[in-house]
Tab-separated table of C-alpha atoms in Angstrom:
chain	number	residue	atom	x	y	z
A	1	MET	CA	18.711	40.923	8.859
A	2	ASN	CA	20.049	39.136	11.772
A	3	THR	CA	23.498	37.904	12.347
A	4	PHE	CA	22.502	34.304	11.242
A	5	GLN	CA	21.064	35.274	7.879
A	6	LYS	CA	23.036	35.491	4.641
A	7	ILE	CA	22.208	37.426	1.590
A	8	GLY	CA	19.437	35.885	-0.547
A	9	GLU	CA	17.987	34.078	2.452
A	10	ARG	CA	14.707	34.677	3.975
A	11	LEU	CA	13.504	33.982	7.614
A	12	GLU	CA	10.239	32.085	7.803
A	13	ASP	CA	8.063	31.636	10.869
A	14	LEU	CA	7.197	27.953	11.332
A	15	GLY	CA	3.920	28.785	13.105
A	16	LEU	CA	4.910	26.589	15.999
A	17	ASN	CA	6.011	28.146	19.305
A	18	GLY	CA	7.766	31.073	17.638
A	19	LEU	CA	10.229	28.820	15.659
A	20	GLN	CA	11.845	30.271	12.726
A	21	ILE	CA	13.826	28.799	9.753
A	22	LEU	CA	16.145	30.175	6.989
A	23	GLN	CA	15.162	29.345	3.524
A	24	ASN	CA	16.813	30.369	0.166
A	25	PRO	CA	14.433	30.397	-2.675
A	26	ASP	CA	17.223	29.542	-5.053
A	27	HIS	CA	17.841	26.282	-3.197
A	28	PHE	CA	15.488	23.528	-2.160
A	29	CYS	CA	12.809	24.926	0.136
A	30	PHE	CA	10.818	22.631	2.347
A	31	GLY	CA	7.250	21.681	1.376
A	32	ILE	CA	4.109	19.963	2.726
A	33	ASP	CA	5.767	16.644	2.685
A	34	ALA	CA	8.302	17.631	5.416
A	35	VAL	CA	5.412	19.100	7.444
A	36	LEU	CA	3.327	15.984	7.192
A	37	LEU	CA	6.330	13.708	7.931
A	38	ALA	CA	7.247	15.624	11.056
A	39	TRP	CA	3.673	15.477	12.230
A	40	TYR	CA	3.382	11.759	11.483
A	41	ALA	CA	6.600	10.906	13.369
A	42	SER	CA	5.908	13.226	16.276
A	43	GLY	CA	3.523	10.702	18.022
A	44	SER	CA	6.566	8.446	18.609
A	45	VAL	CA	8.855	11.236	19.807
A	46	HIS	CA	8.913	12.160	23.341
A	47	TYR	CA	11.161	13.949	25.926
A	48	LYS	CA	13.994	11.177	25.943
A	49	THR	CA	13.617	9.872	22.452
A	50	ARG	CA	16.851	9.624	20.491
A	51	THR	CA	16.055	10.653	16.882
A	52	ILE	CA	18.043	11.258	13.772
A	53	ASP	CA	16.751	12.977	10.686
A	54	LEU	CA	18.579	11.831	7.378
A	55	GLY	CA	19.023	14.369	4.658
A	56	THR	CA	17.806	17.055	6.838
A	57	GLY	CA	18.223	19.894	4.224
A	58	THR	CA	17.485	23.140	5.713
A	59	GLY	CA	16.634	21.415	9.153
A	60	VAL	CA	12.866	21.811	9.002
A	61	ILE	CA	12.058	18.309	10.330
A	62	PRO	CA	14.278	18.578	13.582
A	63	LEU	CA	12.751	22.078	14.120
A	64	LEU	CA	9.180	20.951	13.579
A	65	LEU	CA	9.813	17.761	15.764
A	66	TYR	CA	11.194	19.818	18.640
A	67	GLY	CA	8.288	22.321	18.322
A	68	ARG	CA	5.714	19.565	18.322
A	69	THR	CA	7.282	17.416	21.165
A	70	GLY	CA	9.814	19.286	23.131
A	71	THR	CA	12.159	16.342	22.704
A	72	ARG	CA	15.811	16.903	23.915
A	73	HIS	CA	17.865	15.079	21.376
A	74	ILE	CA	17.800	15.246	17.579
A	75	ASP	CA	20.658	14.461	15.286
A	76	ALA	CA	20.497	15.676	11.761
A	77	LEU	CA	22.594	14.555	8.803
A	78	GLU	CA	22.909	16.447	5.558
A	79	ILE	CA	25.343	15.691	2.693
A	80	GLN	CA	25.474	19.170	1.106
A	81	PRO	CA	27.692	21.618	3.008
A	82	GLU	CA	25.797	24.847	2.098
A	83	MET	CA	22.390	23.119	3.268
A	84	ALA	CA	24.021	21.787	6.465
A	85	ASP	CA	25.326	25.211	7.203
A	86	MET	CA	21.962	26.856	6.682
A	87	ALA	CA	20.378	24.273	8.967
A	88	LYS	CA	23.139	24.874	11.671
A	89	ARG	CA	22.384	28.577	11.569
A	90	SER	CA	18.653	28.069	11.836
A	91	VAL	CA	19.165	25.832	14.916
A	92	ALA	CA	21.434	28.569	16.368
A	93	LEU	CA	18.917	31.481	15.819
A	94	ASN	CA	16.485	29.437	17.630
A	95	ASP	CA	18.805	28.832	20.457
A	96	LEU	CA	18.608	25.058	20.070
A	97	ASN	CA	22.310	24.143	19.776
A	98	ALA	CA	22.010	21.812	22.823
A	99	THR	CA	19.030	19.971	21.330
A	100	ILE	CA	19.478	19.705	17.552
A	101	HIS	CA	22.878	18.549	16.347
A	102	VAL	CA	23.581	18.943	12.653
A	103	THR	CA	26.347	17.067	10.887
A	104	CYS	CA	27.505	17.419	7.411
A	105	GLY	CA	28.055	13.961	6.105
A	106	ASP	CA	27.170	11.016	3.964
A	107	LEU	CA	24.732	8.524	5.440
A	108	ARG	CA	26.336	5.861	3.253
A	109	HIS	CA	29.497	6.363	5.177
A	110	PRO	CA	28.442	7.618	8.654
A	111	GLY	CA	31.778	7.041	10.166
A	112	SER	CA	32.130	7.087	13.978
A	113	ALA	CA	29.942	10.011	14.615
A	114	PHE	CA	26.884	7.702	14.989
A	115	HIS	CA	26.497	4.650	17.112
A	116	SER	CA	24.793	1.619	15.975
A	117	SER	CA	21.611	0.407	17.674
A	118	SER	CA	21.555	3.815	19.471
A	119	TYR	CA	18.383	5.511	18.007
A	120	ASP	CA	14.670	5.167	18.852
A	121	VAL	CA	13.494	6.965	15.772
A	122	VAL	CA	15.082	7.581	12.251
A	123	VAL	CA	13.091	10.113	10.120
A	124	CYS	CA	13.738	10.639	6.360
A	125	ASN	CA	12.210	12.587	3.583
A	126	PRO	CA	14.189	10.956	0.994
A	127	PRO	CA	14.693	11.833	-2.733
A	128	TYR	CA	11.609	10.611	-4.553
A	129	MET	CA	13.056	10.059	-7.971
A	130	ARG	CA	15.038	7.087	-9.119
A	131	THR	CA	18.056	8.446	-11.099
A	132	ASP	CA	16.803	6.451	-14.150
A	133	ARG	CA	13.530	8.417	-14.246
A	134	GLY	CA	12.899	11.969	-14.920
A	135	LYS	CA	15.331	14.772	-16.015
A	136	LEU	CA	18.139	15.558	-13.662
A	137	ASN	CA	18.065	19.147	-12.550
A	138	PRO	CA	21.255	20.863	-13.562
A	139	ARG	CA	21.384	22.850	-10.414
A	140	ASP	CA	23.074	20.358	-8.098
A	141	ASN	CA	21.450	20.868	-4.727
A	142	LEU	CA	17.919	20.525	-6.299
A	143	ALA	CA	18.993	17.419	-8.196
A	144	ILE	CA	20.518	15.768	-5.057
A	145	ALA	CA	17.351	16.678	-3.011
A	146	ARG	CA	14.985	15.219	-5.625
A	147	HIS	CA	16.852	12.366	-7.115
A	148	GLU	CA	18.592	9.321	-5.636
A	149	ILE	CA	21.959	10.596	-6.550
A	150	THR	CA	23.490	10.489	-3.073
A	151	CYS	CA	21.097	8.361	-1.355
A	152	THR	CA	18.694	5.477	-2.398
A	153	LEU	CA	15.853	4.012	-0.425
A	154	ALA	CA	18.261	1.045	0.213
A	155	ASP	CA	20.864	3.441	1.670
A	156	VAL	CA	18.204	4.948	3.991
A	157	ALA	CA	17.101	1.450	5.037
A	158	GLY	CA	20.597	0.258	5.493
A	159	PHE	CA	21.303	3.267	7.764
A	160	ALA	CA	18.130	2.778	9.717
A	161	LYS	CA	18.732	-0.984	10.162
A	162	THR	CA	22.215	-0.307	11.638
A	163	MET	CA	21.440	2.724	13.756
A	164	LEU	CA	17.961	1.865	15.169
A	165	LYS	CA	17.565	-0.099	18.459
A	166	ASP	CA	15.473	-3.219	18.059
A	167	ARG	CA	11.737	-2.155	17.749
A	168	GLY	CA	12.968	1.351	16.935
A	169	LYS	CA	10.908	3.156	14.211
A	170	LEU	CA	11.700	4.621	10.810
A	171	PHE	CA	9.430	7.296	9.451
A	172	LEU	CA	9.407	7.992	5.792
A	173	ILE	CA	7.360	9.964	3.203
A	174	GLN	CA	7.565	8.750	-0.387
A	175	ARG	CA	5.884	8.961	-3.750
A	176	ALA	CA	2.944	6.589	-3.714
A	177	ASP	CA	3.987	4.942	-7.098
A	178	ARG	CA	7.055	3.614	-5.265
A	179	LEU	CA	5.033	1.493	-2.873
A	180	VAL	CA	6.511	-1.864	-3.952
A	181	ASP	CA	10.044	-0.404	-3.815
A	182	LEU	CA	9.381	0.652	-0.469
A	183	ALA	CA	7.784	-2.468	0.932
A	184	THR	CA	10.429	-4.816	-0.578
A	185	VAL	CA	13.466	-2.716	0.383
A	186	LEU	CA	12.339	-2.148	3.949
A	187	ARG	CA	11.693	-5.807	4.541
A	188	GLU	CA	15.040	-6.805	3.120
A	189	HIS	CA	16.545	-4.595	5.865
A	190	GLN	CA	14.530	-6.133	8.640
A	191	LEU	CA	12.229	-3.029	8.649
A	192	GLU	CA	8.622	-3.991	8.657
A	193	ILE	CA	5.845	-1.550	7.644
A	194	LYS	CA	3.508	-1.223	10.610
A	195	ARG	CA	1.373	1.851	9.480
A	196	LEU	CA	0.892	3.318	6.048
A	197	ARG	CA	-1.114	6.506	5.458
A	198	PRO	CA	-2.023	7.316	1.847
A	199	VAL	CA	-2.004	11.061	1.114
A	200	TYR	CA	-4.401	12.183	-1.578
A	201	PRO	CA	-4.077	15.563	-3.179
A	202	SER	CA	-7.903	16.018	-3.674
A	203	PRO	CA	-11.100	13.866	-3.792
A	204	GLY	CA	-11.217	11.601	-6.930
A	205	LYS	CA	-7.546	11.521	-7.520
A	206	PRO	CA	-4.995	8.689	-6.881
A	207	ALA	CA	-2.720	9.104	-3.798
A	208	ASN	CA	0.556	10.963	-4.572
A	209	LEU	CA	2.325	10.481	-1.321
A	210	LEU	CA	2.573	7.623	1.385
A	211	LEU	CA	3.452	8.243	5.000
A	212	ILE	CA	5.163	5.182	6.449
A	213	GLU	CA	6.013	3.906	9.891
A	214	ALA	CA	8.267	0.832	9.868
A	215	MET	CA	9.724	-0.999	12.838
A	216	LYS	CA	13.052	-2.707	13.082
A	217	LYS	CA	12.444	-6.418	13.652
A	218	GLY	CA	8.567	-5.801	13.852
A	219	ARG	CA	6.325	-8.600	12.980
A	220	PRO	CA	4.521	-8.349	9.532
A	221	HIS	CA	1.208	-6.623	10.116
A	222	ALA	CA	0.547	-3.331	8.191
A	223	ILE	CA	-2.282	-0.958	9.113
A	224	ILE	CA	-3.552	0.854	6.079
A	225	GLU	CA	-4.836	4.110	7.706
A	226	THR	CA	-7.618	6.356	6.635
A	227	PRO	CA	-6.830	8.427	3.547
A	228	LEU	CA	-5.363	11.865	4.391
A	229	MET	CA	-6.959	14.384	1.956
A	230	VAL	CA	-4.859	17.581	1.327
A	231	TYR	CA	-7.402	19.571	-0.574
A	232	GLN	CA	-11.171	19.525	-0.470
A	233	SER	CA	-13.182	19.551	-3.729
A	234	ASP	CA	-13.678	23.375	-3.152
A	235	GLY	CA	-9.847	23.902	-3.485
A	236	GLN	CA	-9.446	24.642	0.352
A	237	TYR	CA	-7.237	22.647	2.627
A	238	SER	CA	-9.046	19.921	4.323
A	239	ARG	CA	-9.897	20.198	8.029
A	240	GLU	CA	-7.198	17.713	8.888
A	241	ILE	CA	-4.494	19.556	6.953
A	242	ASN	CA	-5.522	22.668	8.732
A	243	ALA	CA	-5.318	20.924	11.988
A	244	ILE	CA	-1.718	19.647	11.180
A	245	TYR	CA	-0.632	23.004	10.360
A	246	GLY	CA	-2.294	24.535	13.413
A	247	THR	CA	-1.795	22.030	16.216
A	248	PRO	CA	1.205	20.328	17.806
A	249	GLY	CA	-0.054	16.674	18.095
A	250	PRO	CA	-0.832	13.799	15.635
A	251	GLN	CA	-3.725	11.378	15.952
A	252	LYS	CA	-3.376	7.845	14.928
A	253	LYS	CA	-5.993	6.947	12.209
B	1	MET	CA	-35.748	-27.955	-6.307
B	2	ASN	CA	-34.203	-28.414	-9.776
B	3	THR	CA	-32.199	-31.286	-11.040
B	4	PHE	CA	-28.918	-29.548	-10.344
B	5	GLN	CA	-29.582	-28.772	-6.804
B	6	LYS	CA	-28.668	-31.202	-3.809
B	7	ILE	CA	-30.380	-31.312	-0.258
B	8	GLY	CA	-29.138	-28.520	1.846
B	9	GLU	CA	-28.275	-26.169	-1.008
B	10	ARG	CA	-30.122	-23.097	-1.907
B	11	LEU	CA	-30.308	-21.298	-5.106
B	12	GLU	CA	-29.316	-17.582	-5.050
B	13	ASP	CA	-29.920	-14.925	-7.685
B	14	LEU	CA	-26.796	-12.998	-8.523
B	15	GLY	CA	-28.715	-9.975	-9.574
B	16	LEU	CA	-26.929	-9.934	-12.873
B	17	ASN	CA	-28.730	-10.958	-16.137
B	18	GLY	CA	-30.713	-13.620	-14.326
B	19	LEU	CA	-27.577	-15.587	-13.324
B	20	GLN	CA	-27.986	-17.996	-10.347
B	21	ILE	CA	-25.749	-19.838	-8.069
B	22	LEU	CA	-25.810	-22.791	-5.675
B	23	GLN	CA	-24.666	-22.150	-2.182
B	24	ASN	CA	-24.578	-24.442	0.820
B	25	PRO	CA	-24.788	-22.462	4.182
B	26	ASP	CA	-22.845	-25.317	5.917
B	27	HIS	CA	-19.956	-24.690	3.529
B	28	PHE	CA	-18.020	-21.589	2.626
B	29	CYS	CA	-20.440	-19.008	0.947
B	30	PHE	CA	-19.120	-16.300	-1.156
B	31	GLY	CA	-19.041	-12.798	0.262
B	32	ILE	CA	-18.464	-9.130	-0.736
B	33	ASP	CA	-14.812	-9.765	-1.467
B	34	ALA	CA	-15.685	-12.101	-4.339
B	35	VAL	CA	-18.144	-9.475	-5.694
B	36	LEU	CA	-15.545	-6.743	-5.465
B	37	LEU	CA	-12.766	-8.666	-7.112
B	38	ALA	CA	-14.962	-9.796	-9.975
B	39	TRP	CA	-15.937	-6.102	-10.535
B	40	TYR	CA	-12.328	-4.936	-10.162
B	41	ALA	CA	-11.124	-7.429	-12.745
B	42	SER	CA	-13.884	-7.183	-15.260
B	43	GLY	CA	-12.422	-3.877	-16.749
B	44	SER	CA	-9.638	-6.055	-18.139
B	45	VAL	CA	-11.824	-8.974	-19.319
B	46	HIS	CA	-13.389	-8.840	-22.813
B	47	TYR	CA	-14.970	-11.076	-25.302
B	48	LYS	CA	-11.790	-12.909	-26.315
B	49	THR	CA	-9.905	-12.758	-23.047
B	50	ARG	CA	-8.605	-16.047	-21.673
B	51	THR	CA	-9.135	-15.925	-17.891
B	52	ILE	CA	-8.594	-18.497	-15.072
B	53	ASP	CA	-9.957	-18.171	-11.529
B	54	LEU	CA	-7.895	-19.955	-8.948
B	55	GLY	CA	-9.579	-21.513	-5.912
B	56	THR	CA	-12.929	-20.814	-7.446
B	57	GLY	CA	-14.985	-22.238	-4.572
B	58	THR	CA	-18.641	-22.301	-5.677
B	59	GLY	CA	-17.703	-20.630	-8.919
B	60	VAL	CA	-19.102	-17.197	-8.122
B	61	ILE	CA	-16.210	-15.099	-9.746
B	62	PRO	CA	-16.527	-16.869	-13.136
B	63	LEU	CA	-20.232	-16.323	-13.030
B	64	LEU	CA	-19.996	-12.689	-12.207
B	65	LEU	CA	-17.171	-12.113	-14.624
B	66	TYR	CA	-19.292	-13.649	-17.351
B	67	GLY	CA	-22.261	-11.683	-16.316
B	68	ARG	CA	-20.404	-8.384	-16.324
B	69	THR	CA	-18.467	-8.902	-19.540
B	70	GLY	CA	-19.996	-11.528	-21.723
B	71	THR	CA	-16.478	-13.116	-22.046
B	72	ARG	CA	-16.353	-16.598	-23.731
B	73	HIS	CA	-13.576	-18.448	-21.921
B	74	ILE	CA	-13.067	-18.745	-18.247
B	75	ASP	CA	-11.220	-21.573	-16.676
B	76	ALA	CA	-11.781	-22.229	-12.897
B	77	LEU	CA	-9.657	-24.355	-10.594
B	78	GLU	CA	-10.807	-25.674	-7.203
B	79	ILE	CA	-9.011	-28.196	-5.006
B	80	GLN	CA	-12.094	-29.403	-3.058
B	81	PRO	CA	-14.151	-31.916	-4.914
B	82	GLU	CA	-17.416	-31.160	-3.327
B	83	MET	CA	-16.947	-27.375	-4.029
B	84	ALA	CA	-15.789	-28.018	-7.581
B	85	ASP	CA	-18.809	-30.277	-8.030
B	86	MET	CA	-21.190	-27.482	-6.736
B	87	ALA	CA	-19.523	-24.916	-9.115
B	88	LYS	CA	-19.978	-27.224	-12.110
B	89	ARG	CA	-23.699	-27.722	-11.274
B	90	SER	CA	-24.064	-23.893	-11.044
B	91	VAL	CA	-22.283	-23.447	-14.355
B	92	ALA	CA	-24.679	-26.183	-15.853
B	93	LEU	CA	-27.835	-24.763	-14.503
B	94	ASN	CA	-26.980	-21.345	-16.079
B	95	ASP	CA	-26.357	-23.119	-19.335
B	96	LEU	CA	-22.580	-22.011	-19.432
B	97	ASN	CA	-20.781	-25.276	-19.953
B	98	ALA	CA	-19.369	-23.897	-23.180
B	99	THR	CA	-17.946	-20.861	-21.416
B	100	ILE	CA	-16.897	-21.770	-17.906
B	101	HIS	CA	-14.800	-24.797	-17.452
B	102	VAL	CA	-14.377	-26.029	-13.890
B	103	THR	CA	-11.474	-28.348	-13.037
B	104	CYS	CA	-10.899	-30.080	-9.710
B	105	GLY	CA	-7.308	-29.861	-9.003
B	106	ASP	CA	-4.285	-28.337	-7.186
B	107	LEU	CA	-2.776	-25.031	-8.458
B	108	ARG	CA	0.604	-26.194	-7.045
B	109	HIS	CA	0.573	-29.176	-9.466
B	110	PRO	CA	-1.557	-27.985	-12.329
B	111	GLY	CA	-0.371	-30.774	-14.623
B	112	SER	CA	-1.013	-30.692	-18.309
B	113	ALA	CA	-4.572	-29.327	-18.231
B	114	PHE	CA	-3.231	-25.840	-18.369
B	115	HIS	CA	-0.686	-24.309	-20.650
B	116	SER	CA	2.036	-21.921	-19.765
B	117	SER	CA	1.957	-18.320	-21.000
B	118	SER	CA	-1.624	-18.874	-22.344
B	119	TYR	CA	-3.850	-16.581	-20.022
B	120	ASP	CA	-4.474	-12.860	-20.309
B	121	VAL	CA	-5.968	-12.683	-16.784
B	122	VAL	CA	-5.664	-14.712	-13.550
B	123	VAL	CA	-8.130	-13.920	-10.846
B	124	CYS	CA	-7.802	-15.151	-7.268
B	125	ASN	CA	-9.550	-14.532	-4.042
B	126	PRO	CA	-6.985	-16.396	-1.997
B	127	PRO	CA	-7.092	-17.539	1.530
B	128	TYR	CA	-6.328	-14.666	3.909
B	129	MET	CA	-4.836	-16.261	6.848
B	130	ARG	CA	-1.294	-17.524	7.327
B	131	THR	CA	-1.346	-20.994	8.797
B	132	ASP	CA	0.734	-19.729	11.737
B	133	ARG	CA	-1.994	-17.214	12.588
B	134	GLY	CA	-5.509	-17.598	14.033
B	135	LYS	CA	-7.332	-20.828	14.828
B	136	LEU	CA	-7.782	-23.397	12.214
B	137	ASN	CA	-11.436	-24.084	11.667
B	138	PRO	CA	-12.030	-27.932	12.237
B	139	ARG	CA	-14.476	-28.054	9.382
B	140	ASP	CA	-12.054	-28.739	6.574
B	141	ASN	CA	-13.655	-26.826	3.740
B	142	LEU	CA	-13.928	-23.669	5.714
B	143	ALA	CA	-10.287	-23.941	6.859
B	144	ILE	CA	-8.978	-24.567	3.389
B	145	ALA	CA	-10.931	-21.564	2.048
B	146	ARG	CA	-9.668	-19.164	4.737
B	147	HIS	CA	-6.175	-20.493	5.629
B	148	GLU	CA	-3.196	-20.980	3.450
B	149	ILE	CA	-3.269	-24.816	3.825
B	150	THR	CA	-3.446	-25.798	0.216
B	151	CYS	CA	-2.313	-22.471	-1.286
B	152	THR	CA	-0.147	-19.672	-0.215
B	153	LEU	CA	0.370	-16.220	-1.852
B	154	ALA	CA	3.646	-17.615	-3.264
B	155	ASP	CA	1.710	-20.521	-4.797
B	156	VAL	CA	-0.776	-18.226	-6.446
B	157	ALA	CA	2.078	-15.960	-7.768
B	158	GLY	CA	4.010	-18.909	-9.011
B	159	PHE	CA	1.056	-20.171	-10.978
B	160	ALA	CA	0.335	-16.684	-12.299
B	161	LYS	CA	4.000	-16.187	-13.406
B	162	THR	CA	3.853	-19.398	-15.263
B	163	MET	CA	0.421	-19.299	-16.839
B	164	LEU	CA	0.111	-15.573	-17.734
B	165	LYS	CA	1.162	-14.152	-20.950
B	166	ASP	CA	3.888	-11.353	-20.754
B	167	ARG	CA	1.835	-8.196	-19.703
B	168	GLY	CA	-1.003	-10.415	-18.692
B	169	LYS	CA	-2.772	-9.448	-15.370
B	170	LEU	CA	-3.247	-10.923	-11.976
B	171	PHE	CA	-6.206	-9.695	-9.903
B	172	LEU	CA	-6.293	-10.366	-6.194
B	173	ILE	CA	-8.126	-9.337	-3.055
B	174	GLN	CA	-6.371	-9.755	0.122
B	175	ARG	CA	-6.342	-8.554	3.679
B	176	ALA	CA	-4.813	-5.032	4.090
B	177	ASP	CA	-2.456	-6.079	6.771
B	178	ARG	CA	-0.638	-8.400	4.305
B	179	LEU	CA	0.326	-5.585	2.034
B	180	VAL	CA	4.063	-6.190	2.462
B	181	ASP	CA	3.639	-9.968	1.937
B	182	LEU	CA	1.793	-9.177	-1.244
B	183	ALA	CA	4.209	-6.615	-2.607
B	184	THR	CA	7.388	-8.702	-1.925
B	185	VAL	CA	5.945	-12.145	-3.103
B	186	LEU	CA	4.446	-10.702	-6.347
B	187	ARG	CA	7.773	-8.879	-7.275
B	188	GLU	CA	9.771	-12.071	-6.524
B	189	HIS	CA	7.524	-13.679	-9.280
B	190	GLN	CA	7.943	-10.886	-11.816
B	191	LEU	CA	4.355	-9.588	-11.169
B	192	GLU	CA	4.455	-5.892	-10.539
B	193	ILE	CA	1.601	-4.171	-8.727
B	194	LYS	CA	0.082	-1.583	-11.114
B	195	ARG	CA	-3.116	-0.638	-9.350
B	196	LEU	CA	-4.158	-0.993	-5.566
B	197	ARG	CA	-7.458	0.039	-4.266
B	198	PRO	CA	-7.707	0.164	-0.462
B	199	VAL	CA	-11.263	-0.961	0.745
B	200	TYR	CA	-12.354	0.681	3.856
B	201	PRO	CA	-15.255	-0.718	5.955
B	202	SER	CA	-16.493	2.608	7.084
B	203	PRO	CA	-15.290	6.281	7.530
B	204	GLY	CA	-12.632	6.594	10.224
B	205	LYS	CA	-11.561	3.005	10.236
B	206	PRO	CA	-8.391	1.455	8.747
B	207	ALA	CA	-8.672	-0.406	5.406
B	208	ASN	CA	-9.524	-4.084	5.801
B	209	LEU	CA	-9.018	-5.301	2.194
B	210	LEU	CA	-6.823	-4.461	-0.815
B	211	LEU	CA	-7.890	-4.911	-4.427
B	212	ILE	CA	-4.749	-5.474	-6.522
B	213	GLU	CA	-3.837	-5.526	-10.227
B	214	ALA	CA	-0.412	-6.830	-11.021
B	215	MET	CA	1.140	-7.232	-14.407
B	216	LYS	CA	3.646	-9.886	-15.464
B	217	LYS	CA	6.921	-8.188	-16.403
B	218	GLY	CA	5.218	-4.873	-15.778
B	219	ARG	CA	7.535	-1.805	-14.895
B	220	PRO	CA	7.512	-0.678	-11.314
B	221	HIS	CA	4.754	2.016	-10.958
B	222	ALA	CA	1.837	1.481	-8.548
B	223	ILE	CA	-1.232	3.643	-8.653
B	224	ILE	CA	-2.871	3.949	-5.185
B	225	GLU	CA	-6.382	4.487	-6.162
B	226	THR	CA	-9.162	6.379	-4.232
B	227	PRO	CA	-10.421	4.643	-1.085
B	228	LEU	CA	-13.370	2.266	-1.712
B	229	MET	CA	-15.819	2.865	1.371
B	230	VAL	CA	-18.206	-0.037	1.947
B	231	TYR	CA	-20.505	1.429	4.428
B	232	GLN	CA	-21.365	5.172	5.011
B	233	SER	CA	-21.325	6.573	8.528
B	234	ASP	CA	-25.141	6.098	8.659
B	235	GLY	CA	-24.627	2.355	8.148
B	236	GLN	CA	-25.936	2.216	4.612
B	237	TYR	CA	-23.889	0.871	1.755
B	238	SER	CA	-21.967	3.709	-0.054
B	239	ARG	CA	-23.147	4.916	-3.397
B	240	GLU	CA	-20.149	3.140	-5.042
B	241	ILE	CA	-20.940	-0.251	-3.496
B	242	ASN	CA	-24.568	0.087	-4.454
B	243	ALA	CA	-23.276	0.829	-8.014
B	244	ILE	CA	-20.987	-2.168	-7.964
B	245	TYR	CA	-23.940	-4.417	-6.881
B	246	GLY	CA	-26.339	-2.828	-9.479
B	247	THR	CA	-24.175	-2.267	-12.655
B	248	PRO	CA	-22.122	-4.387	-14.852
B	249	GLY	CA	-19.069	-2.139	-15.431
B	250	PRO	CA	-16.255	-0.901	-13.328
B	251	GLN	CA	-14.738	2.567	-13.381
B	252	LYS	CA	-10.948	3.070	-12.853
B	253	LYS	CA	-10.365	5.408	-9.981
């Protein structure tokens, strides 16, 4: 156990340039949605891009974005102190304190730590569940990560509208059944969906997730990209998913 | 040439129970979008369903809906007198005057011919182009069929909101790049997208069309269905498209 690791935590290899991340199986661990979102956003993140990840959790998206792009500035905001602390320690153990800046705070009240119209890219893997749907998980940090307790789509869109430069981009992953919520809330906040990639769990099933790229003050014109299939009918990961896990770059479809 | 046919018109076989339709190559002829929409809607059309087709053009959707379902009541509204006349003659030559009722009129001012909250199903293959986009075709009936000159998405949604029963369904086909317009306009009119099927021209290309089922006063929950591929990579119609052209029934995906 290294000096950054606490009891109960495990150290995972991200399979990307030797990057590692702390995870605690008792808390919320990152899943394929974070991997897909980091991959989807990485085509718009370059060396000088100013990026912020909202609700960063254990910091997986900033680490993956850095690993894919070598970008030099990512801010990360997390409302739960113990998660923010774990993310900070993961950043430190990868020696990335100069690149990834984790702040514990509430995106609904960002205060003076963040400057309006200063970001090129906002990334967010928001809670999927409306609080009026589904059973709330009694373990708080799971409930907060999964339900819109501390952050709704409108909160995310409001932050992005304020903090993005004009023509800056918001990247989201969200449950497919919330498509209309997404489209309406984003447009209400001057964020126009430019690309949408439906993610299908396997052939013959409806999409369960949507990858979204929206542009601040973009003109209305959405590209509905090719379906992204996670599993093939034989139960193996598709070739594209294997490529996402195994390679640094995204390809626009 | 039969008594229903005018000079310049040709009689096409719809490949469905011997149904035929008049088409004039100098006017707007129906395409695959009408065939897909009639197929998509037909799963919700039964013997007693009260259906109306907005902007029926040459009447292809009512004829296909009747052919697929045997339903006994379809109203059809068309703003262009010569198109409405052609649709009426196609209905007559198929001996369907008791089933399909074509009215020449403007859906923005439906008048007393239609009763509010009286329809189970509204179908519409609306113009795809906003009038601020693309060149307007100088031949009026083509321009009216393709551009939102006489009917915008909001006009269609307004008619559907008024004329549908609660939980009645609106079926649309629309260009994929107008997804956000669709989602926002429909929700503004209490029409909630319940199913969305993206239509891809061929593998590796973005979707060009969306098939939509929306429900009046439905709760927000959209199913993003499996991709509908038109052409295979070898340039042949996909098996599903062949099935749609060759069989009467739809399957929910």
